[in-house]
């Protein structure tokens, strides 16, 4: 039982309460606990065993009732209340709630009236137009349900950051062309750079809202107009939901803050305001009826005596306390990055030659790249043999000599992404590992080993005096493969003890380590390498921003990230 499983149980309890129309405060308490638990870096089971109820209640959002349930789950592996509740509603009914635009009321209605209790039934009923006849539903709702089901199937309701960001940027570019648009910003989870995005939120200031809404709903790629009004419209653009709001100039900062969220961050800020007799909402900052600010976002933080908080930190994970103490970290930025310690070339499964990768890196202002072609075990990825590494070495040396002769401050580092095998051994003998500048260890097989075995497997690699970096340490593929089970605290402890670096893989479908684990690494004093794992030069150039964004969400500063250092400093932290 890991934290994530506990969070799922509490989410499900909240779902069932929603379908049953229970007290909203109760529902919110379970949701809040689930959100807290899933981002907690300590193991709940350990906290429960060590400190019992009183220790659990120190976790924000965990009250008496939830603490008792956590203890029960830690001890027995299940929660009686959860099991009882599950028997009260058909399992498929809960599944319906995952569909965009289906709320608990609609779910309960289609179930009670038509006996629908799974997505397939719902789809069939919608296609046979049985839903439009239900009181309060109608044709439009029925159409939306059909589209919602399609979207759910395609995207499970969320899209990757890398899909949402370019779409949002191009919408912003288009709307900026309108004379009437004087201000525009991306808001929501996208501005916070979450790894997946539910919907894109955009805010504009305009003296002609109708013109903005007309342009917005006619954008290329609009599949559906969900709502169209003067202050708010919503569309589906190439399968992604987009909300657009027009706000008054005087409210722009307050609205930007409110709609950037996160919700939990907002709630805390609003509470701080209330303590000082202020009302803070999306329209502005008010003392009584008097508006005292709201045109700039900075007004919101100033009004409650806080330092400015960058959007990536607004998750109620301690940023408000840090801002109060004036200890907001100076977050790492894209232009701090001086090199890439994990790229592939055509010596294994990459598309470009070493030289091509190097030239692109140089044009990005980098001082080094580590070409980390695969070891033999990863056969499908064209793994190298020891012999091939020697040949590659010749090419690397020739290139490096060339750079030196031309006075270019750049070096290609000889590296390999070496498989950490299921028997805990590395996929190259020591003498090969010793010959490399950088060794990146990674797991590619047998993801299903149990937690203890997986932890030992990784710790063995971390403790290997030839392994410098652990690549994509949890192995997850967003929306496709869950992270393997591993004791992250133990990994961090041994990484700290051995000076091993943890990778933040910038690939948008990986982002591994995630934001929470990056913060954990920082707290342990473990260095992070923001690497791209690029298989061609364009990727190397384009995906680093997603890694940097995740690092910022993980509170990382340049000093926490090894590849913000120049070549010499980097080589000092490699083990040999
Ligand atoms: P998403 O779209 O699921 O990836 O996540 P967000 O954070 O973009 O959420 P969204 O689109 O539902 O709402 C945008 C922002 O609006 C959200 O981050 C905070 C704010 N907001 C929405 N609903 C509430 C609310 O009930 N209370 C407060 N305080 N803020 C809210
Ligand atoms: Ca959103
Ligand atoms: Ca939204």
XYZ file of C-alpha atoms and ligand atoms in Angstrom:
609
model
C 0.000 0.000 0.000
C 1.627 3.209 -1.104
C 0.484 6.802 -0.575
C -0.988 6.911 -4.055
C -3.259 3.965 -3.275
C -4.494 5.676 -0.115
C -5.171 8.841 -2.102
C -7.192 6.775 -4.568
C -9.323 5.321 -1.792
C -10.142 8.799 -0.452
C -10.893 10.065 -3.947
C -13.269 7.176 -4.452
C -14.991 7.869 -1.151
C -15.465 11.471 -2.319
C -16.823 10.255 -5.679
C -19.366 8.018 -4.003
C -20.424 10.800 -1.640
C -20.923 13.020 -4.677
C -23.113 10.519 -6.465
C -25.109 10.087 -3.271
C -25.455 13.861 -2.913
C -23.712 14.004 0.474
C -22.623 17.123 2.342
C -20.185 19.118 0.122
C -17.898 19.881 3.079
C -17.413 16.192 3.707
C -16.674 15.623 0.012
C -14.156 18.455 -0.037
C -12.396 17.119 3.069
C -11.752 13.770 1.371
C -10.587 15.395 -1.865
C -8.266 17.689 0.034
C -6.796 14.759 1.947
C -6.293 12.818 -1.293
C -4.431 15.740 -2.919
C -2.198 16.160 0.133
C -1.454 12.484 0.426
C -0.505 11.955 -3.188
C 2.179 14.619 -2.989
C 3.492 13.669 0.430
C 7.132 12.648 0.314
C 7.114 10.524 3.468
C 5.547 7.096 3.479
C 2.157 7.350 5.239
C 2.369 3.801 6.436
C 5.618 4.582 8.203
C 4.151 7.719 9.787
C 1.109 5.728 10.923
C 3.182 2.941 12.434
C 5.573 5.302 14.140
C 3.318 8.063 15.425
C -0.278 6.834 15.119
C -3.262 9.171 14.923
C -1.591 12.156 16.581
C 1.280 12.179 14.087
C -1.059 11.727 11.111
C -3.183 14.662 12.216
C -0.189 16.942 11.821
C -0.487 16.482 8.056
C -2.412 19.421 6.584
C -5.951 18.457 5.633
C -5.920 15.311 7.748
C -8.460 15.464 10.554
C -9.575 12.873 13.050
C -11.823 10.834 10.750
C -9.285 10.646 7.937
C -6.370 9.946 10.292
C -8.294 6.980 11.693
C -8.900 5.671 8.186
C -5.239 6.039 7.231
C -4.268 4.055 10.319
C -6.840 1.411 9.483
C -5.564 1.132 5.894
C -1.945 1.021 7.074
C -2.774 -1.810 9.474
C -5.266 -3.860 7.460
C -4.686 -2.787 3.859
C -8.287 -1.694 3.488
C -10.914 0.734 4.740
C -14.256 -0.682 5.918
C -16.184 2.499 5.183
C -14.777 2.504 1.649
C -15.852 -1.084 1.076
C -19.337 -0.413 2.473
C -19.759 2.658 0.312
C -18.626 0.813 -2.792
C -21.405 -1.715 -2.271
C -23.914 1.109 -2.285
C -23.235 2.226 -5.868
C -22.589 0.271 -9.076
C -18.893 0.330 -9.947
C -19.444 1.597 -13.499
C -21.297 4.624 -12.201
C -18.098 6.010 -10.697
C -16.373 5.483 -14.020
C -18.919 7.833 -15.607
C -17.647 10.710 -13.473
C -14.327 10.600 -15.284
C -16.011 11.747 -18.496
C -15.666 15.476 -19.157
C -18.885 17.401 -18.546
C -20.585 14.597 -16.637
C -21.176 15.553 -13.036
C -22.522 13.408 -10.211
C -26.083 14.651 -10.794
C -26.112 13.576 -14.435
C -24.470 10.283 -13.551
C -27.079 9.575 -10.890
C -29.886 10.584 -13.258
C -28.884 8.333 -16.161
C -28.413 5.505 -13.710
C -31.717 5.926 -11.882
C -33.802 6.576 -14.990
C -32.195 4.280 -17.557
C -30.209 1.825 -15.463
C -26.966 2.914 -17.092
C -23.928 1.929 -15.098
C -20.955 1.908 -17.462
C -19.456 4.062 -20.205
C -20.409 1.638 -22.984
C -24.084 1.709 -21.915
C -24.025 5.460 -21.723
C -22.591 5.747 -25.205
C -25.189 3.437 -26.636
C -28.024 5.291 -24.925
C -26.694 8.625 -26.221
C -26.466 7.316 -29.781
C -30.019 5.985 -29.587
C -31.093 9.454 -28.310
C -32.449 8.082 -25.058
C -30.668 10.732 -23.023
C -32.197 13.805 -24.648
C -35.593 12.728 -23.403
C -34.552 12.783 -19.756
C -35.750 15.823 -17.793
C -33.085 18.534 -17.692
C -30.776 16.911 -20.267
C -31.777 17.665 -23.874
C -30.081 17.360 -27.247
C -27.105 19.592 -26.509
C -26.191 17.689 -23.355
C -26.525 14.413 -25.209
C -24.195 15.613 -27.959
C -21.736 16.823 -25.358
C -21.801 13.453 -23.643
C -20.926 11.683 -26.901
C -18.036 14.085 -27.456
C -17.010 13.782 -23.833
C -16.794 10.014 -24.124
C -14.623 10.309 -27.234
C -12.361 12.771 -25.478
C -12.146 10.599 -22.382
C -11.100 7.638 -24.498
C -8.515 9.652 -26.398
C -7.006 11.586 -23.546
C -8.480 10.216 -20.336
C -9.509 13.801 -19.773
C -6.020 15.344 -19.582
C -3.362 16.173 -22.138
C 0.383 16.398 -21.776
C 1.937 19.780 -21.054
C 3.777 19.483 -24.366
C 0.501 19.253 -26.221
C -1.286 22.052 -24.374
C 1.529 24.596 -24.324
C 2.083 25.049 -28.086
C -1.680 25.120 -28.684
C -2.154 27.795 -26.033
C 0.763 29.811 -27.358
C -0.673 29.813 -30.846
C -4.095 30.902 -29.544
C -2.387 33.764 -27.715
C -0.538 34.741 -30.909
C -3.788 34.765 -32.887
C -5.786 36.784 -30.343
C -2.955 39.281 -29.896
C -3.450 40.231 -33.534
C -6.780 41.821 -32.593
C -6.513 45.575 -31.994
C -9.026 45.392 -29.193
C -6.932 42.984 -27.112
C -4.764 45.060 -24.774
C -3.635 42.316 -22.368
C -3.581 38.552 -22.562
C -2.201 35.754 -20.401
C -2.315 32.016 -20.085
C -3.667 30.979 -16.660
C -4.637 27.713 -14.934
C -2.561 24.581 -14.572
C -0.789 25.425 -17.823
C 0.680 28.614 -16.372
C 1.721 26.533 -13.365
C 3.288 24.126 -15.874
C 1.696 20.992 -14.490
C 2.742 17.805 -16.285
C -0.788 17.263 -17.576
C -3.481 19.822 -18.296
C -7.245 19.411 -17.865
C -8.138 22.471 -19.881
C -6.347 25.541 -21.180
C -7.364 28.800 -19.489
C -6.758 32.155 -21.153
C -7.603 35.665 -19.923
C -7.822 38.846 -21.976
C -8.561 42.508 -21.473
C -10.451 43.972 -24.398
C -12.769 46.880 -25.134
C -14.585 44.697 -27.631
C -15.382 41.324 -26.066
C -17.656 40.307 -28.946
C -14.817 40.606 -31.433
C -12.555 38.521 -29.191
C -15.162 35.820 -28.720
C -15.898 35.751 -32.447
C -12.218 35.293 -33.273
C -11.789 32.703 -30.525
C -14.673 30.522 -31.632
C -13.499 30.658 -35.262
C -9.906 29.602 -34.636
C -8.456 26.926 -36.895
C -9.043 23.529 -35.349
C -12.200 24.358 -33.382
C -14.189 21.128 -33.123
C -16.950 22.394 -30.937
C -18.184 25.552 -29.271
C -19.238 24.511 -25.788
C -20.246 27.991 -24.641
C -20.175 31.474 -26.129
C -20.845 34.623 -24.122
C -19.459 38.110 -23.654
C -17.266 37.348 -20.686
C -16.680 33.646 -21.079
C -16.463 31.193 -23.954
C -15.315 27.611 -24.148
C -14.251 25.585 -27.175
C -12.756 22.230 -27.993
C -9.730 22.811 -30.174
C -8.131 19.700 -31.680
C -9.516 17.638 -28.811
C -8.383 20.016 -26.076
C -10.797 22.085 -23.954
C -10.040 25.799 -23.925
C -11.684 28.428 -21.679
C -11.418 32.104 -22.532
C -12.456 34.892 -20.187
C -12.600 38.619 -20.870
C -11.940 40.637 -17.712
C -11.824 44.349 -16.869
C -8.442 46.037 -17.024
C -8.662 46.984 -13.336
C -9.228 43.318 -12.446
C -6.617 41.775 -14.706
C -4.029 41.018 -12.001
C -6.578 39.677 -9.546
C -8.142 37.515 -12.279
C -4.742 36.276 -13.428
C -3.985 35.233 -9.871
C -7.390 33.664 -9.273
C -7.518 31.705 -12.519
C -3.916 30.584 -12.299
C -4.709 28.765 -9.093
C -4.138 26.309 -7.786
C -7.393 26.271 -5.965
C -5.715 25.319 -2.695
C -3.196 28.113 -3.090
C -6.046 30.553 -3.745
C -7.965 29.452 -0.703
C -4.942 30.101 1.524
C -4.352 33.535 0.003
C -7.991 34.448 0.451
C -7.848 33.345 4.087
C -4.753 35.471 4.682
C -6.650 38.398 3.164
C -9.664 37.804 5.392
C -7.451 37.893 8.485
C -6.404 41.371 7.433
C -9.927 42.506 6.694
C -9.500 42.188 2.916
C -11.687 40.531 0.359
C -9.620 38.980 -2.433
C -11.391 37.511 -5.440
C -11.119 37.402 -9.223
C -12.321 41.017 -9.455
C -9.781 42.637 -7.181
C -8.680 43.315 -3.639
C -11.217 45.124 -1.497
C -11.370 46.690 1.936
C -15.092 46.987 2.505
C -16.425 48.475 -0.716
C -13.173 50.174 -1.581
C -10.986 48.605 -4.245
C -7.379 48.783 -3.093
C -5.736 46.838 -5.923
C -6.042 44.144 -8.527
C -4.725 45.590 -11.764
C -1.387 43.840 -11.326
C -0.922 40.340 -10.030
C 1.780 41.562 -7.667
C -0.946 43.566 -5.841
C -2.429 40.328 -4.541
C 0.781 39.155 -2.873
C 1.659 42.622 -1.612
C -1.749 43.104 -0.041
C -1.223 40.104 2.241
C 2.426 40.863 2.961
C 3.941 38.146 0.806
C 6.854 38.141 -1.607
C 5.888 37.375 -5.222
C 5.301 33.658 -5.777
C 6.088 32.282 -9.265
C 3.137 30.374 -10.796
C 4.991 27.037 -10.765
C 5.080 27.107 -6.962
C 1.402 27.882 -6.386
C 0.319 24.454 -5.208
C 0.012 25.048 -1.466
C 3.144 23.055 -0.838
C 4.761 25.563 1.508
C 5.161 28.465 -0.916
C 2.990 30.803 1.144
C 5.023 30.151 4.286
C 8.228 30.650 2.267
C 6.933 33.926 0.806
C 6.048 35.132 4.281
C 9.629 34.469 5.407
C 10.949 36.028 2.188
C 12.503 32.701 1.257
C 11.055 32.056 -2.199
C 13.794 30.236 -4.116
C 15.327 31.878 -7.172
C 14.186 29.161 -9.544
C 16.334 27.630 -12.260
C 15.588 28.984 -15.749
C 16.185 27.747 -19.292
C 19.160 30.052 -19.828
C 20.950 28.588 -16.786
C 21.362 25.266 -18.612
C 24.912 24.743 -19.863
C 24.793 21.232 -21.252
C 22.876 17.990 -21.666
C 24.077 14.856 -19.880
C 21.869 12.320 -21.664
C 21.410 12.338 -25.435
C 21.435 9.590 -28.057
C 23.159 9.528 -31.441
C 23.137 7.291 -34.479
C 25.674 5.099 -32.652
C 22.594 3.536 -31.051
C 18.964 4.506 -31.663
C 19.402 8.252 -32.208
C 18.764 9.896 -35.576
C 21.655 12.361 -35.735
C 25.425 11.965 -35.743
C 27.526 13.070 -32.786
C 28.670 16.068 -34.797
C 25.123 17.120 -35.645
C 24.103 16.862 -31.992
C 27.183 18.856 -31.001
C 26.523 21.634 -33.523
C 22.942 22.054 -32.281
C 24.173 22.067 -28.678
C 26.716 24.749 -29.515
C 24.040 26.880 -31.145
C 21.990 26.517 -27.938
C 24.930 27.996 -26.038
C 25.871 24.695 -24.369
C 29.396 23.796 -23.267
C 29.001 20.030 -23.386
C 26.797 17.050 -24.227
C 27.143 13.506 -22.966
C 26.388 11.080 -25.780
C 24.763 8.252 -23.839
C 24.066 5.563 -26.404
C 22.488 2.373 -25.118
C 24.274 -0.683 -23.721
C 23.851 -4.099 -25.460
C 20.902 -5.392 -23.374
C 18.580 -2.828 -24.918
C 18.740 -4.681 -28.209
C 15.766 -2.952 -29.848
C 17.448 0.371 -29.186
C 20.565 -0.660 -31.095
C 22.689 -1.116 -27.979
C 26.452 -0.722 -28.430
C 29.070 -3.360 -27.824
C 32.307 -2.564 -25.968
C 34.043 -2.639 -29.340
C 31.662 -0.096 -30.805
C 32.295 2.213 -27.838
C 36.040 2.171 -28.647
C 35.322 3.161 -32.244
C 32.931 5.855 -31.116
C 35.663 7.146 -28.826
C 37.863 7.843 -31.853
C 35.124 9.948 -33.424
C 34.526 11.834 -30.157
C 38.234 12.627 -29.784
C 38.518 13.852 -33.342
C 35.560 16.182 -32.837
C 36.867 17.476 -29.499
C 40.290 18.185 -30.992
C 38.558 20.077 -33.784
C 36.612 22.236 -31.295
C 39.802 22.958 -29.392
C 41.695 23.917 -32.561
C 38.861 26.229 -33.585
C 38.757 27.840 -30.156
C 35.213 26.603 -29.496
C 34.566 26.047 -25.810
C 32.666 22.790 -26.178
C 33.226 19.148 -25.401
C 31.518 15.903 -26.304
C 31.533 13.584 -23.296
C 31.725 9.886 -23.907
C 28.830 8.266 -22.064
C 26.393 5.403 -22.123
C 22.913 4.755 -20.856
C 23.754 1.462 -19.246
C 20.995 -0.977 -18.403
C 20.591 -1.902 -14.737
C 19.685 -5.547 -15.144
C 17.116 -7.445 -13.117
C 19.906 -9.393 -11.383
C 21.235 -6.005 -10.136
C 24.333 -6.094 -12.381
C 25.263 -3.372 -14.865
C 25.151 -4.224 -18.553
C 28.852 -3.391 -19.122
C 31.851 -4.803 -17.255
C 33.689 -2.386 -14.961
C 36.549 -1.760 -17.382
C 34.117 -0.405 -19.980
C 32.308 1.742 -17.408
C 35.656 3.086 -16.188
C 36.583 4.163 -19.727
C 33.556 6.470 -20.013
C 33.317 10.128 -18.926
C 29.741 9.740 -17.712
C 27.727 6.626 -16.891
C 23.959 6.947 -16.864
C 22.286 3.926 -15.268
C 18.700 3.077 -16.180
C 16.089 0.356 -15.846
C 14.469 -0.864 -19.076
C 13.189 -4.323 -18.212
C 11.315 -6.256 -15.513
C 9.395 -3.276 -14.190
C 7.227 -5.620 -12.186
C 9.804 -6.687 -9.601
C 8.475 -5.991 -6.111
C 9.217 -2.808 -4.256
C 12.011 -4.241 -2.161
C 13.764 -5.857 -5.132
C 13.372 -2.750 -7.256
C 14.800 -0.599 -4.473
C 17.790 -2.901 -4.011
C 18.302 -2.991 -7.780
C 18.508 0.801 -7.938
C 20.493 1.203 -4.723
C 23.052 -1.296 -6.042
C 23.474 0.856 -9.142
C 23.639 4.056 -7.094
C 26.352 2.560 -4.923
C 28.349 1.447 -7.969
C 31.460 3.681 -8.051
C 31.126 3.880 -11.848
C 27.512 5.039 -12.033
C 27.148 8.834 -12.062
C 23.519 9.452 -12.896
C 20.303 7.442 -12.550
C 18.091 8.099 -15.586
C 14.279 8.348 -15.374
C 14.351 6.907 -11.858
C 10.705 5.790 -11.596
C 10.182 4.507 -15.148
C 6.731 6.022 -15.537
C 5.195 6.931 -18.889
C 2.425 9.460 -18.337
C -0.954 7.958 -19.116
C 0.695 4.728 -20.302
C 2.739 3.123 -17.570
C 2.621 3.700 -13.830
C 5.917 4.256 -12.012
C 7.417 1.063 -10.690
C 7.254 0.667 -6.959
C 10.349 1.912 -5.238
C 11.352 3.368 -1.870
C 12.279 6.874 -2.999
C 13.564 7.933 0.414
C 16.053 5.078 0.366
C 17.194 6.017 -3.152
C 17.718 9.601 -2.028
C 19.647 8.538 1.041
C 22.064 6.400 -0.912
C 22.359 8.978 -3.713
C 23.308 11.547 -1.103
C 25.785 9.192 0.559
C 27.494 8.260 -2.728
C 27.274 11.586 -4.583
C 25.094 10.057 -7.283
C 23.009 12.401 -9.432
C 19.314 11.838 -10.123
C 17.967 12.642 -13.551
C 14.969 14.766 -14.331
C 14.149 13.381 -17.751
C 12.628 16.233 -19.773
C 10.704 14.052 -22.176
C 7.103 15.321 -21.864
C 5.737 11.790 -21.502
C 8.213 11.025 -18.731
C 9.066 14.071 -16.588
C 10.808 11.654 -14.278
C 11.706 12.499 -11.497
C 8.479 14.443 -11.071
C 8.142 17.805 -9.328
C 7.551 16.365 -5.862
C 10.536 14.038 -6.109
C 12.734 16.901 -7.334
C 11.878 18.838 -4.197
C 12.641 15.751 -2.188
C 16.059 15.470 -3.863
C 16.744 19.103 -3.020
C 15.779 18.508 0.613
C 18.130 15.517 0.747
C 20.946 17.488 -0.903
C 20.936 15.250 -3.983
C 21.908 16.919 -7.276
C 19.535 16.771 -10.254
C 20.570 16.564 -13.911
C 17.908 18.055 -16.181
C 18.506 15.927 -19.269
C 16.557 15.485 -22.474
C 17.193 11.855 -23.418
C 16.840 13.309 -26.936
C 16.966 10.934 -29.869
C 17.514 13.752 -32.350
C 18.902 17.272 -32.333
C 15.536 19.044 -32.524
C 14.298 17.162 -29.493
C 17.406 18.143 -27.583
C 16.652 21.763 -28.314
C 12.873 21.592 -27.817
C 12.087 19.395 -24.820
C 14.515 20.836 -22.266
C 11.902 23.479 -21.377
C 9.572 20.833 -19.978
C 12.326 19.550 -17.717
C 13.140 23.074 -16.579
C 9.436 23.713 -15.893
C 9.195 20.580 -13.772
C 12.393 21.514 -11.933
C 10.858 24.901 -11.132
C 7.750 23.151 -9.808
C 10.163 21.153 -7.665
C 11.616 24.368 -6.181
C 15.029 23.786 -7.785
C 17.543 26.587 -7.989
C 20.553 26.655 -10.322
C 22.762 25.295 -7.548
C 20.566 22.181 -7.260
C 20.961 21.337 -10.944
C 24.289 19.890 -12.025
C 24.052 20.966 -15.659
C 23.843 24.640 -14.787
C 27.554 24.267 -14.064
C 30.307 24.651 -16.575
C 32.216 21.663 -17.910
C 35.003 21.632 -15.333
C 32.626 21.868 -12.400
C 30.480 19.111 -13.845
C 33.423 16.772 -14.302
C 34.331 17.323 -10.637
C 31.058 15.773 -9.491
C 31.340 12.756 -11.760
C 32.656 9.868 -9.716
C 35.951 9.179 -11.466
P -6.762 21.639 -14.844
O -7.479 22.455 -15.846
O -7.577 20.523 -14.297
O -5.447 21.146 -15.334
O -6.422 22.556 -13.571
P -6.646 24.118 -13.362
O -5.876 24.476 -12.138
O -6.328 24.879 -14.596
O -8.173 24.217 -12.985
P -9.429 24.886 -13.722
O -9.219 25.009 -15.190
O -10.620 24.094 -13.273
O -9.549 26.312 -13.050
C -8.587 27.309 -13.295
C -8.253 28.011 -12.029
O -9.380 28.704 -11.509
C -7.825 27.110 -10.882
O -6.471 26.763 -10.925
C -8.127 27.963 -9.690
C -9.338 28.734 -10.101
N -10.546 28.107 -9.563
C -11.405 27.306 -10.206
N -12.390 26.923 -9.386
C -12.143 27.476 -8.193
C -12.796 27.465 -6.918
O -13.835 26.831 -6.723
N -12.202 28.140 -5.904
C -11.046 28.859 -6.085
N -10.513 29.506 -5.050
N -10.417 28.876 -7.252
C -10.959 28.223 -8.298
Ca -7.337 24.575 -16.585
Ca -10.835 25.928 -16.879
